[in-house]
Tab-separated table of C-alpha atoms and ligand atoms in Angstrom:
chain	number	residue	atom	x	y	z
A	1	MET	CA	36.707	96.839	21.025
A	2	LYS	CA	33.327	96.670	22.743
A	3	ARG	CA	32.007	100.091	21.970
A	4	VAL	CA	31.707	102.176	18.831
A	5	LEU	CA	30.758	105.796	18.466
A	6	PHE	CA	28.251	106.604	15.748
A	7	ALA	CA	28.543	110.085	14.246
A	8	THR	CA	24.867	111.028	14.035
A	9	GLY	CA	22.324	112.981	15.995
A	10	ASN	CA	19.463	111.038	14.420
A	11	GLU	CA	17.731	108.856	17.039
A	12	GLY	CA	15.900	106.755	14.458
A	13	LYS	CA	19.160	105.773	12.810
A	14	LEU	CA	20.771	104.986	16.167
A	15	LYS	CA	17.972	102.629	17.061
A	16	GLU	CA	18.347	100.742	13.790
A	17	ILE	CA	22.146	100.598	14.083
A	18	ARG	CA	22.038	99.439	17.711
A	19	ALA	CA	19.729	96.556	16.845
A	20	ILE	CA	22.077	95.392	14.064
A	21	MET	CA	25.354	95.761	15.992
A	22	ALA	CA	23.981	94.142	19.172
A	23	GLU	CA	24.278	90.837	17.337
A	24	ILE	CA	28.085	90.986	17.633
A	25	GLY	CA	27.974	92.361	21.179
A	26	LEU	CA	28.895	95.892	20.167
A	27	ASP	CA	27.587	98.896	22.097
A	28	VAL	CA	26.762	101.824	19.843
A	29	VAL	CA	27.130	105.200	21.528
A	30	SER	CA	25.907	108.502	20.105
A	31	MET	CA	28.085	111.621	19.964
A	32	LYS	CA	25.791	113.218	22.512
A	33	GLU	CA	26.193	110.298	24.931
A	34	ALA	CA	29.965	110.433	24.490
A	35	GLY	CA	29.973	114.214	25.008
A	36	ILE	CA	31.624	114.822	21.640
A	37	ARG	CA	30.929	117.840	19.482
A	38	ALA	CA	32.568	118.266	16.136
A	39	ASP	CA	32.213	120.634	13.231
A	40	ILE	CA	32.104	118.446	10.190
A	41	VAL	CA	32.709	119.857	6.712
A	42	GLU	CA	31.154	117.339	4.333
A	43	ASP	CA	33.036	118.328	1.208
A	44	GLY	CA	33.561	114.913	-0.351
A	45	THR	CA	32.387	114.118	-3.851
A	46	THR	CA	30.985	110.635	-3.129
A	47	PHE	CA	28.874	109.013	-0.414
A	48	ALA	CA	31.907	106.978	0.709
A	49	GLU	CA	34.142	110.048	0.958
A	50	ASN	CA	31.590	111.930	3.027
A	51	ALA	CA	31.042	108.984	5.378
A	52	LEU	CA	34.834	108.715	5.843
A	53	ILE	CA	35.188	112.469	6.459
A	54	LYS	CA	32.539	112.302	9.216
A	55	ALA	CA	34.023	109.187	10.832
A	56	ARG	CA	37.608	110.552	10.717
A	57	THR	CA	36.596	113.910	12.184
A	58	VAL	CA	34.712	112.358	15.108
A	59	MET	CA	37.414	109.723	15.686
A	60	ALA	CA	40.010	112.520	15.889
A	61	ALA	CA	37.865	114.336	18.461
A	62	SER	CA	37.065	111.257	20.551
A	63	GLY	CA	39.973	108.846	20.147
A	64	GLU	CA	37.390	106.053	19.867
A	65	VAL	CA	36.439	103.644	17.093
A	66	THR	CA	33.899	105.679	15.121
A	67	MET	CA	31.298	104.868	12.485
A	68	ALA	CA	29.443	107.301	10.249
A	69	ASP	CA	27.060	107.051	7.331
A	70	ASP	CA	26.135	109.062	4.305
A	71	SER	CA	23.175	108.382	2.072
A	72	GLY	CA	20.925	109.855	-0.536
A	73	LEU	CA	18.725	109.387	-3.576
A	74	VAL	CA	20.169	109.129	-7.095
A	75	VAL	CA	17.676	109.780	-9.919
A	76	ASP	CA	19.046	108.713	-13.312
A	77	ALA	CA	16.746	110.957	-15.375
A	78	MET	CA	18.035	113.934	-13.345
A	79	GLY	CA	21.699	113.179	-14.024
A	80	GLY	CA	22.110	111.633	-10.568
A	81	GLU	CA	20.517	114.489	-8.614
A	82	PRO	CA	19.930	115.008	-5.718
A	83	GLY	CA	22.708	112.487	-4.910
A	84	ILE	CA	25.120	113.480	-2.164
A	85	TYR	CA	23.147	116.710	-1.775
A	86	SER	CA	19.876	114.878	-0.940
A	87	ALA	CA	19.425	116.524	2.469
A	88	ARG	CA	20.365	120.027	1.254
A	89	TRP	CA	18.689	119.829	-2.164
A	90	MET	CA	16.303	122.815	-2.658
A	91	GLY	CA	17.336	123.922	0.839
A	92	GLU	CA	17.662	122.008	4.107
A	93	GLU	CA	14.486	123.624	5.480
A	94	THR	CA	12.328	122.886	2.432
A	95	SER	CA	9.705	120.228	3.154
A	96	TYR	CA	9.846	116.843	1.444
A	97	ARG	CA	6.326	117.499	0.145
A	98	ILE	CA	7.855	120.258	-1.985
A	99	LYS	CA	11.048	118.368	-2.861
A	100	ASN	CA	9.101	115.255	-3.868
A	101	ALA	CA	6.634	117.306	-5.931
A	102	GLU	CA	9.572	118.893	-7.768
A	103	ILE	CA	11.078	115.488	-8.637
A	104	LEU	CA	7.678	114.282	-9.913
A	105	ARG	CA	7.389	117.461	-11.969
A	106	ARG	CA	10.872	117.061	-13.472
A	107	LEU	CA	9.984	113.507	-14.490
A	108	GLU	CA	6.670	114.379	-16.138
A	109	GLY	CA	6.485	112.593	-19.492
A	110	VAL	CA	9.472	110.333	-18.701
A	111	PRO	CA	8.522	106.699	-19.462
A	112	ASP	CA	8.745	103.902	-16.868
A	113	GLY	CA	11.941	102.492	-18.351
A	114	GLU	CA	13.775	105.783	-17.739
A	115	ARG	CA	12.497	106.467	-14.222
A	116	SER	CA	15.136	104.299	-12.514
A	117	ALA	CA	16.516	105.563	-9.210
A	118	ARG	CA	18.304	104.233	-6.162
A	119	PHE	CA	19.008	105.070	-2.592
A	120	VAL	CA	22.710	104.685	-1.784
A	121	CYS	CA	24.233	104.316	1.672
A	122	ALA	CA	27.904	104.284	2.635
A	123	ILE	CA	28.958	103.321	6.152
A	124	ALA	CA	32.513	104.101	7.257
A	125	CYS	CA	34.323	102.817	10.330
A	126	VAL	CA	37.621	104.371	11.421
A	127	PHE	CA	39.903	103.013	14.148
A	128	PRO	CA	42.416	105.080	16.149
A	129	ASP	CA	45.184	102.744	14.874
A	130	GLY	CA	44.497	103.790	11.275
A	131	ARG	CA	42.298	100.913	10.078
A	132	GLU	CA	39.476	102.202	7.866
A	133	PHE	CA	36.557	100.315	6.356
A	134	VAL	CA	33.719	101.396	4.083
A	135	CYS	CA	30.647	99.370	3.098
A	136	GLU	CA	28.262	100.675	0.461
A	137	ASP	CA	24.989	99.289	-0.857
A	138	THR	CA	21.958	100.387	-2.835
A	139	PHE	CA	18.175	100.081	-2.785
A	140	GLU	CA	16.947	99.979	-6.387
A	141	GLY	CA	13.589	101.241	-7.578
A	142	ARG	CA	12.074	103.966	-9.708
A	143	ILE	CA	10.391	107.303	-9.278
A	144	GLY	CA	6.627	106.784	-9.146
A	145	TYR	CA	3.876	109.098	-10.360
A	146	GLU	CA	2.504	110.305	-7.023
A	147	GLU	CA	3.247	110.310	-3.293
A	148	ARG	CA	2.073	107.193	-1.475
A	149	GLY	CA	2.481	105.780	2.031
A	150	ALA	CA	2.955	107.203	5.507
A	151	ASN	CA	6.014	105.266	6.720
A	152	GLY	CA	9.674	106.087	6.272
A	153	PHE	CA	10.843	109.649	5.652
A	154	GLY	CA	12.363	111.926	3.041
A	155	TYR	CA	11.954	110.637	-0.485
A	156	ASP	CA	10.274	107.331	0.478
A	157	PRO	CA	6.753	108.420	-0.660
A	158	ILE	CA	7.822	108.791	-4.344
A	159	PHE	CA	10.153	105.761	-4.432
A	160	TYR	CA	8.322	102.927	-6.186
A	161	LEU	CA	9.413	99.292	-5.875
A	162	PRO	CA	8.279	97.501	-9.057
A	163	GLU	CA	9.000	94.024	-7.650
A	164	ARG	CA	6.785	94.659	-4.637
A	165	GLY	CA	4.169	96.762	-6.403
A	166	CYS	CA	4.294	99.404	-3.679
A	167	TYR	CA	6.071	102.570	-2.609
A	168	SER	CA	8.892	102.564	-0.063
A	169	ALA	CA	6.778	104.631	2.352
A	170	GLU	CA	4.189	101.824	2.295
A	171	LEU	CA	6.641	99.278	3.738
A	172	ALA	CA	6.658	98.484	7.462
A	173	PRO	CA	9.963	99.613	9.045
A	174	GLU	CA	11.253	96.035	9.492
A	175	ALA	CA	10.430	95.168	5.882
A	176	LYS	CA	12.278	98.270	4.674
A	177	ASN	CA	15.351	97.483	6.817
A	178	GLU	CA	15.563	94.028	5.225
A	179	ILE	CA	16.033	95.439	1.736
A	180	SER	CA	17.136	99.042	2.188
A	181	HIS	CA	20.488	100.586	1.275
A	182	ARG	CA	21.160	101.367	4.955
A	183	GLY	CA	20.095	97.942	6.251
A	184	LYS	CA	22.292	96.129	3.735
A	185	ALA	CA	25.334	98.395	4.230
A	186	LEU	CA	25.017	98.149	8.013
A	187	ARG	CA	24.838	94.359	7.946
A	188	ALA	CA	27.910	94.260	5.676
A	189	MET	CA	29.745	96.498	8.167
A	190	ARG	CA	28.639	94.260	11.027
A	191	GLU	CA	30.289	91.301	9.281
A	192	LYS	CA	33.504	93.298	8.686
A	193	LEU	CA	33.605	94.269	12.345
A	194	ARG	CA	32.869	90.690	13.389
A	195	ASP	CA	36.036	89.652	11.497
A	196	GLN	CA	38.025	92.408	13.213
A	197	LEU	CA	36.755	91.386	16.644
A	198	GLU	CA	37.510	87.716	16.024
A	199	GLY	CA	40.859	88.475	14.425
B	1	IMP	P1	21.779	110.968	5.533
B	1	IMP	O1	23.099	111.134	4.885
B	1	IMP	O2	21.528	109.560	5.959
B	1	IMP	O3	21.464	111.950	6.596
B	1	IMP	O4	20.661	111.159	4.408
B	1	IMP	C1	20.690	112.217	3.515
B	1	IMP	C2	19.343	112.389	2.865
B	1	IMP	O5	19.099	111.356	1.931
B	1	IMP	C3	18.164	112.350	3.787
B	1	IMP	O6	17.944	113.589	4.403
B	1	IMP	C4	17.047	112.017	2.818
B	1	IMP	O7	16.690	113.133	2.079
B	1	IMP	C5	17.732	111.055	1.873
B	1	IMP	N1	17.546	109.652	2.296
B	1	IMP	C6	18.516	108.803	2.732
B	1	IMP	N2	18.007	107.608	3.024
B	1	IMP	C7	16.674	107.688	2.778
B	1	IMP	C8	15.606	106.747	2.920
B	1	IMP	O8	15.755	105.597	3.348
B	1	IMP	N3	14.389	107.216	2.565
B	1	IMP	C9	14.159	108.464	2.120
B	1	IMP	N4	15.119	109.380	1.991
B	1	IMP	C10	16.384	108.999	2.308
């Protein structure tokens, strides 16, 4: 195995994944580059299930080793919302300005100790011979009181990191990758794949 397909159309993610997988000599190819189109029904109930569904669907269409990810924000004071629905929550087309303002509104009056939240990322890798691997990790923090920072995307501007005294959207991209849910899960997957390549 020298090449892996990654089931995403997101260029930013591809760039990050390529940099991490290059360390074990793995070429990461996008669905577009591989000429693969697949209708994916993400009807799992967990991040890991959804990542596996995406990877299995694209592997079946391509016959190649395929990776996929699924991630989102889990807010404890909102019973885990938006969770696996993070992208679709309040509507796919709704801006994150509005989504973030709604989360801040729902947490009005909630004390610091109950504002805990985490980003979760599951990465799945499926081989044509039936081998399947999933790595999952989290990025722990809490919901802040305002939007801050211009980096990152999505819910980063309201995600406060108490240990760093800043918001996730205030971190430089490299600093975020070091500690983020996606960075950690991707590096764990890299080590799993390193074992497979060596084995
Ligand atoms: P996906 O499964 O990676 O496409 O992510 C689903 C959704 O989770 C995104 O559209 C964002 O709303 C949210 N999300 C995932 N990771 C992050 C992050 O690192 N920062 C901010 N939002 C994120």
